Amino acid sequence: MTPPTITKLCQDLPPTDSNEAFEALLERPGLKLERIVSRGHATPPGEWYDQEQDEWVAVLAGAARLRVEHHGSYELGPGDSLLLPARCRHRVDWTDPDQPTVWLALHVWP
Amino acid sequence: MTPPTITKLCQDLPPTDSNEAFEALLERPGLKLERIVSRGHATPPGEWYDQEQDEWVAVLAGAARLRVEHHGSYELGPGDSLLLPARCRHRVDWTDPDQPTVWLALHVWP
């Protein structure tokens, strides 16, 4: 067996440009765990995520504001997590432009 | 739809006694995401975890030392994650007795 290696989720961050950086940490049939790094990124105006899969998200570092359709805004900081069920329309209204925001996102398909 | 609610993973920690505290955050067929809180706990001497499922772990707060059979010790602090494949025997040698250690563990069955 290859020795397990430590991944430092809040260090060695990938560069970002006009897009957030997405990296798969674990992929198996029906699920994907990924790290997302945002630097001031937001979902384009008027756009929503409307997914067929459940998504659990957590913020590890930084700060973000998530909007859930019909349910308002959620301020997220380190250690905050949220379950977004399939078809729960949501968008990222804001992430801190002055520091990286590091997310974990676990997508689970039905 | 019930409004999503924020779970503060590193606050509102459950009590622990002689055992670590395990709480499921998300359960679906073939997977379980859980939060584990340790306060100085370790795997009993001579015992190993030997699991049929893959396990991805991350430390969110605190400090821990994990031992992987044949591969030595891993010092884990906030933001450190590790994939432990099925049948990779491992044990927790130490967690910090002076502060809670908060883990995320994602178990994925084949």
mmCIF file of C-alpha atoms in Angstrom:
data_model
loop_
_atom_site.group_PDB
_atom_site.id
_atom_site.type_symbol
_atom_site.label_atom_id
_atom_site.label_comp_id
_atom_site.label_asym_id
_atom_site.label_seq_id
_atom_site.Cartn_x
_atom_site.Cartn_y
_atom_site.Cartn_z
ATOM 1 C CA MET A 1 0.000 0.000 0.000
ATOM 2 C CA THR A 2 1.196 3.506 -0.768
ATOM 3 C CA PRO A 3 1.679 5.367 2.509
ATOM 4 C CA PRO A 4 -1.161 7.793 3.232
ATOM 5 C CA THR A 5 -0.109 11.418 2.824
ATOM 6 C CA ILE A 6 -1.406 14.444 4.683
ATOM 7 C CA THR A 7 -3.216 17.081 2.660
ATOM 8 C CA LYS A 8 -3.119 20.506 4.311
ATOM 9 C CA LEU A 9 -6.502 21.868 3.330
ATOM 10 C CA CYS A 10 -5.828 25.477 4.325
ATOM 11 C CA GLN A 11 -2.287 25.692 3.024
ATOM 12 C CA ASP A 12 -0.679 25.183 -0.387
ATOM 13 C CA LEU A 13 -3.729 26.779 -1.936
ATOM 14 C CA PRO A 14 -4.115 26.694 -5.693
ATOM 15 C CA PRO A 15 -4.126 29.951 -7.631
ATOM 16 C CA THR A 16 -7.434 31.399 -8.707
ATOM 17 C CA ASP A 17 -8.200 33.755 -11.561
ATOM 18 C CA SER A 18 -11.673 34.783 -12.573
ATOM 19 C CA ASN A 19 -12.867 31.380 -11.378
ATOM 20 C CA GLU A 20 -12.814 29.630 -8.041
ATOM 21 C CA ALA A 21 -10.452 26.664 -7.767
ATOM 22 C CA PHE A 22 -12.086 23.232 -7.471
ATOM 23 C CA GLU A 23 -10.095 20.123 -6.555
ATOM 24 C CA ALA A 24 -11.478 16.649 -5.922
ATOM 25 C CA LEU A 25 -10.277 15.147 -2.638
ATOM 26 C CA LEU A 26 -12.224 11.893 -2.979
ATOM 27 C CA GLU A 27 -14.363 10.531 -5.790
ATOM 28 C CA ARG A 28 -16.400 7.363 -5.608
ATOM 29 C CA PRO A 29 -19.523 6.237 -7.455
ATOM 30 C CA GLY A 30 -22.273 8.610 -6.380
ATOM 31 C CA LEU A 31 -20.134 11.008 -4.383
ATOM 32 C CA LYS A 32 -17.496 13.664 -4.723
ATOM 33 C CA LEU A 33 -15.681 15.460 -1.924
ATOM 34 C CA GLU A 34 -13.932 18.601 -3.072
ATOM 35 C CA ARG A 35 -12.010 21.584 -1.812
ATOM 36 C CA ILE A 36 -13.030 24.935 -3.215
ATOM 37 C CA VAL A 37 -10.961 28.088 -2.861
ATOM 38 C CA SER A 38 -12.644 31.454 -3.403
ATOM 39 C CA ARG A 39 -10.944 34.850 -3.384
ATOM 40 C CA GLY A 40 -13.730 37.362 -3.598
ATOM 41 C CA HIS A 41 -15.665 35.207 -6.054
ATOM 42 C CA ALA A 42 -19.445 35.095 -6.174
ATOM 43 C CA THR A 43 -22.023 33.374 -8.338
ATOM 44 C CA PRO A 44 -22.709 35.594 -11.365
ATOM 45 C CA PRO A 45 -25.670 37.959 -10.857
ATOM 46 C CA GLY A 46 -29.012 36.302 -11.435
ATOM 47 C CA GLU A 47 -27.561 32.775 -11.501
ATOM 48 C CA TRP A 48 -28.419 29.987 -9.073
ATOM 49 C CA TYR A 49 -27.086 26.512 -8.418
ATOM 50 C CA ASP A 50 -29.936 24.062 -8.916
ATOM 51 C CA GLN A 51 -28.488 20.604 -8.425
ATOM 52 C CA GLU A 52 -29.792 17.077 -8.684
ATOM 53 C CA GLN A 53 -27.499 16.008 -5.816
ATOM 54 C CA ASP A 54 -27.444 16.813 -2.116
ATOM 55 C CA GLU A 55 -24.519 19.028 -1.150
ATOM 56 C CA TRP A 56 -23.019 19.403 2.286
ATOM 57 C CA VAL A 57 -20.695 22.395 2.586
ATOM 58 C CA ALA A 58 -18.383 23.653 5.283
ATOM 59 C CA VAL A 59 -16.167 26.712 5.448
ATOM 60 C CA LEU A 60 -12.705 25.959 6.839
ATOM 61 C CA ALA A 61 -11.191 29.432 6.493
ATOM 62 C CA GLY A 62 -12.284 32.860 5.341
ATOM 63 C CA ALA A 63 -15.817 34.187 5.144
ATOM 64 C CA ALA A 64 -18.745 33.790 2.769
ATOM 65 C CA ARG A 65 -22.379 34.704 2.379
ATOM 66 C CA LEU A 66 -24.630 32.113 0.839
ATOM 67 C CA ARG A 67 -28.177 32.817 -0.303
ATOM 68 C CA VAL A 68 -30.813 30.093 -0.287
ATOM 69 C CA GLU A 69 -33.902 30.805 -2.378
ATOM 70 C CA HIS A 70 -36.903 31.645 -0.169
ATOM 71 C CA HIS A 71 -34.759 31.357 2.970
ATOM 72 C CA GLY A 72 -32.462 34.378 2.875
ATOM 73 C CA SER A 73 -28.774 34.769 3.578
ATOM 74 C CA TYR A 74 -26.374 32.668 5.610
ATOM 75 C CA GLU A 75 -23.132 34.160 6.922
ATOM 76 C CA LEU A 76 -20.504 31.437 7.038
ATOM 77 C CA GLY A 77 -17.148 31.480 8.808
ATOM 78 C CA PRO A 78 -14.627 28.828 9.857
ATOM 79 C CA GLY A 79 -16.331 25.704 11.181
ATOM 80 C CA ASP A 80 -19.774 26.538 9.787
ATOM 81 C CA SER A 81 -21.509 23.829 7.774
ATOM 82 C CA LEU A 82 -24.832 23.520 5.977
ATOM 83 C CA LEU A 83 -26.738 20.834 4.115
ATOM 84 C CA LEU A 84 -28.236 21.931 0.807
ATOM 85 C CA PRO A 85 -30.699 19.287 -0.354
ATOM 86 C CA ALA A 86 -31.054 18.476 -4.045
ATOM 87 C CA ARG A 87 -33.049 21.170 -5.905
ATOM 88 C CA CYS A 88 -32.534 23.667 -3.092
ATOM 89 C CA ARG A 89 -31.583 26.664 -5.220
ATOM 90 C CA HIS A 90 -28.670 28.583 -3.779
ATOM 91 C CA ARG A 91 -25.944 31.006 -4.769
ATOM 92 C CA VAL A 92 -22.801 32.505 -3.296
ATOM 93 C CA ASP A 93 -23.502 36.214 -2.880
ATOM 94 C CA TRP A 94 -20.093 37.117 -1.492
ATOM 95 C CA THR A 95 -16.741 35.764 -0.386
ATOM 96 C CA ASP A 96 -14.099 37.796 1.387
ATOM 97 C CA PRO A 97 -11.846 39.535 -1.150
ATOM 98 C CA ASP A 98 -9.068 40.048 1.419
ATOM 99 C CA GLN A 99 -8.345 36.416 2.313
ATOM 100 C CA PRO A 100 -8.893 33.013 0.724
ATOM 101 C CA THR A 101 -12.129 31.267 1.627
ATOM 102 C CA VAL A 102 -11.610 27.509 1.789
ATOM 103 C CA TRP A 103 -14.667 25.286 1.471
ATOM 104 C CA LEU A 104 -15.269 21.587 1.735
ATOM 105 C CA ALA A 105 -18.150 20.390 -0.427
ATOM 106 C CA LEU A 106 -19.511 16.862 -0.356
ATOM 107 C CA HIS A 107 -21.827 16.063 -3.255
ATOM 108 C CA VAL A 108 -24.012 12.972 -2.940
ATOM 109 C CA TRP A 109 -26.146 11.796 -5.827
ATOM 110 C CA PRO A 110 -29.403 9.909 -5.246
ATOM 111 C CA MET B 1 -38.637 22.704 2.350
ATOM 112 C CA THR B 2 -37.343 23.163 5.890
ATOM 113 C CA PRO B 3 -34.841 26.039 5.897
ATOM 114 C CA PRO B 4 -31.244 24.822 6.032
ATOM 115 C CA THR B 5 -29.611 25.448 9.388
ATOM 116 C CA ILE B 6 -25.969 26.153 10.122
ATOM 117 C CA THR B 7 -24.090 23.603 12.209
ATOM 118 C CA LYS B 8 -21.089 25.099 13.990
ATOM 119 C CA LEU B 9 -18.676 22.203 13.883
ATOM 120 C CA CYS B 10 -16.176 23.599 16.381
ATOM 121 C CA GLN B 11 -18.703 25.024 18.838
ATOM 122 C CA ASP B 12 -21.553 23.545 20.863
ATOM 123 C CA LEU B 13 -19.427 20.465 21.370
ATOM 124 C CA PRO B 14 -21.017 17.436 22.969
ATOM 125 C CA PRO B 15 -19.729 16.214 26.306
ATOM 126 C CA THR B 16 -17.356 13.285 26.367
ATOM 127 C CA ASP B 17 -16.671 10.821 29.130
ATOM 128 C CA SER B 18 -14.441 7.810 28.768
ATOM 129 C CA ASN B 19 -15.480 7.667 25.116
ATOM 130 C CA GLU B 20 -15.123 10.047 22.215
ATOM 131 C CA ALA B 21 -18.356 11.637 20.991
ATOM 132 C CA PHE B 22 -19.564 10.555 17.545
ATOM 133 C CA GLU B 23 -22.377 12.375 15.732
ATOM 134 C CA ALA B 24 -23.614 11.688 12.216
ATOM 135 C CA LEU B 25 -23.772 14.832 10.057
ATOM 136 C CA LEU B 26 -24.999 13.067 6.913
ATOM 137 C CA GLU B 27 -25.989 9.473 6.271
ATOM 138 C CA ARG B 28 -26.837 8.037 2.881
ATOM 139 C CA PRO B 29 -26.654 4.503 1.494
ATOM 140 C CA GLY B 30 -22.969 3.599 1.442
ATOM 141 C CA LEU B 31 -21.665 6.674 3.239
ATOM 142 C CA LYS B 32 -21.568 8.347 6.609
ATOM 143 C CA LEU B 33 -20.116 11.758 7.428
ATOM 144 C CA GLU B 34 -19.549 12.275 11.123
ATOM 145 C CA ARG B 35 -18.071 14.684 13.612
ATOM 146 C CA ILE B 36 -15.894 13.166 16.294
ATOM 147 C CA VAL B 37 -14.815 15.018 19.425
ATOM 148 C CA SER B 38 -11.840 13.708 21.394
ATOM 149 C CA ARG B 39 -10.536 15.073 24.679
ATOM 150 C CA GLY B 40 -7.350 13.196 25.357
ATOM 151 C CA HIS B 41 -8.814 9.959 24.038
ATOM 152 C CA ALA B 42 -6.764 7.319 22.261
ATOM 153 C CA THR B 43 -7.436 3.890 20.833
ATOM 154 C CA PRO B 44 -6.952 1.328 23.622
ATOM 155 C CA PRO B 45 -3.435 -0.121 23.752
ATOM 156 C CA GLY B 46 -2.891 -2.902 21.235
ATOM 157 C CA GLU B 47 -6.105 -2.194 19.333
ATOM 158 C CA TRP B 48 -6.354 -1.159 15.694
ATOM 159 C CA TYR B 49 -9.143 0.004 13.443
ATOM 160 C CA ASP B 50 -9.370 -2.446 10.530
ATOM 161 C CA GLN B 51 -12.298 -1.322 8.405
ATOM 162 C CA GLU B 52 -14.027 -2.594 5.318
ATOM 163 C CA GLN B 53 -14.732 0.987 4.208
ATOM 164 C CA ASP B 54 -12.502 3.817 3.041
ATOM 165 C CA GLU B 55 -12.257 6.625 5.563
ATOM 166 C CA TRP B 56 -11.260 10.213 4.882
ATOM 167 C CA VAL B 57 -10.468 12.160 8.026
ATOM 168 C CA ALA B 58 -9.708 15.793 8.729
ATOM 169 C CA VAL B 59 -8.864 17.593 11.946
ATOM 170 C CA LEU B 60 -10.710 20.896 12.326
ATOM 171 C CA ALA B 61 -9.425 21.864 15.760
ATOM 172 C CA GLY B 62 -7.039 20.502 18.348
ATOM 173 C CA ALA B 63 -4.194 18.076 17.778
ATOM 174 C CA ALA B 64 -3.878 14.335 17.267
ATOM 175 C CA ARG B 65 -1.339 11.667 16.456
ATOM 176 C CA LEU B 66 -2.511 8.844 14.239
ATOM 177 C CA ARG B 67 -0.514 5.673 13.647
ATOM 178 C CA VAL B 68 -0.811 3.746 10.400
ATOM 179 C CA GLU B 69 0.479 0.187 10.501
ATOM 180 C CA HIS B 70 3.810 -0.139 8.633
ATOM 181 C CA HIS B 71 3.843 3.607 7.902
ATOM 182 C CA GLY B 72 4.482 5.254 11.263
ATOM 183 C CA SER B 73 2.947 8.268 12.933
ATOM 184 C CA TYR B 74 1.108 11.251 11.514
ATOM 185 C CA GLU B 75 0.838 14.480 13.499
ATOM 186 C CA LEU B 76 -2.452 16.166 12.648
ATOM 187 C CA GLY B 77 -3.536 19.727 13.375
ATOM 188 C CA PRO B 78 -6.274 22.015 12.083
ATOM 189 C CA GLY B 79 -6.771 21.645 8.330
ATOM 190 C CA ASP B 80 -4.872 18.370 8.023
ATOM 191 C CA SER B 81 -6.623 15.550 6.193
ATOM 192 C CA LEU B 82 -5.757 11.978 5.288
ATOM 193 C CA LEU B 83 -7.319 9.145 3.321
ATOM 194 C CA LEU B 84 -7.254 5.767 5.037
ATOM 195 C CA PRO B 85 -8.149 3.099 2.490
ATOM 196 C CA ALA B 86 -10.201 0.069 3.521
ATOM 197 C CA ARG B 87 -8.109 -2.449 5.470
ATOM 198 C CA CYS B 88 -5.422 0.121 6.213
ATOM 199 C CA ARG B 89 -4.967 -0.638 9.891
ATOM 200 C CA HIS B 90 -4.687 2.498 11.985
ATOM 201 C CA ARG B 91 -5.091 3.759 15.512
ATOM 202 C CA VAL B 92 -5.220 7.053 17.371
ATOM 203 C CA ASP B 93 -2.126 7.105 19.596
ATOM 204 C CA TRP B 94 -2.847 10.489 21.172
ATOM 205 C CA THR B 95 -5.170 13.464 21.206
ATOM 206 C CA ASP B 96 -4.499 16.688 23.073
ATOM 207 C CA PRO B 97 -5.823 16.414 26.653
ATOM 208 C CA ASP B 98 -5.889 20.211 27.069
ATOM 209 C CA GLN B 99 -8.327 21.134 24.289
ATOM 210 C CA PRO B 100 -11.032 19.366 22.290
ATOM 211 C CA THR B 101 -9.923 17.761 19.059
ATOM 212 C CA VAL B 102 -12.664 17.985 16.436
ATOM 213 C CA TRP B 103 -12.539 15.553 13.520
ATOM 214 C CA LEU B 104 -14.539 15.123 10.384
ATOM 215 C CA ALA B 105 -14.692 11.514 9.194
ATOM 216 C CA LEU B 106 -16.231 10.435 5.912
ATOM 217 C CA HIS B 107 -16.786 6.675 5.647
ATOM 218 C CA VAL B 108 -17.433 5.263 2.194
ATOM 219 C CA TRP B 109 -18.344 1.612 1.741
ATOM 220 C CA PRO B 110 -17.455 -0.233 -1.461
#
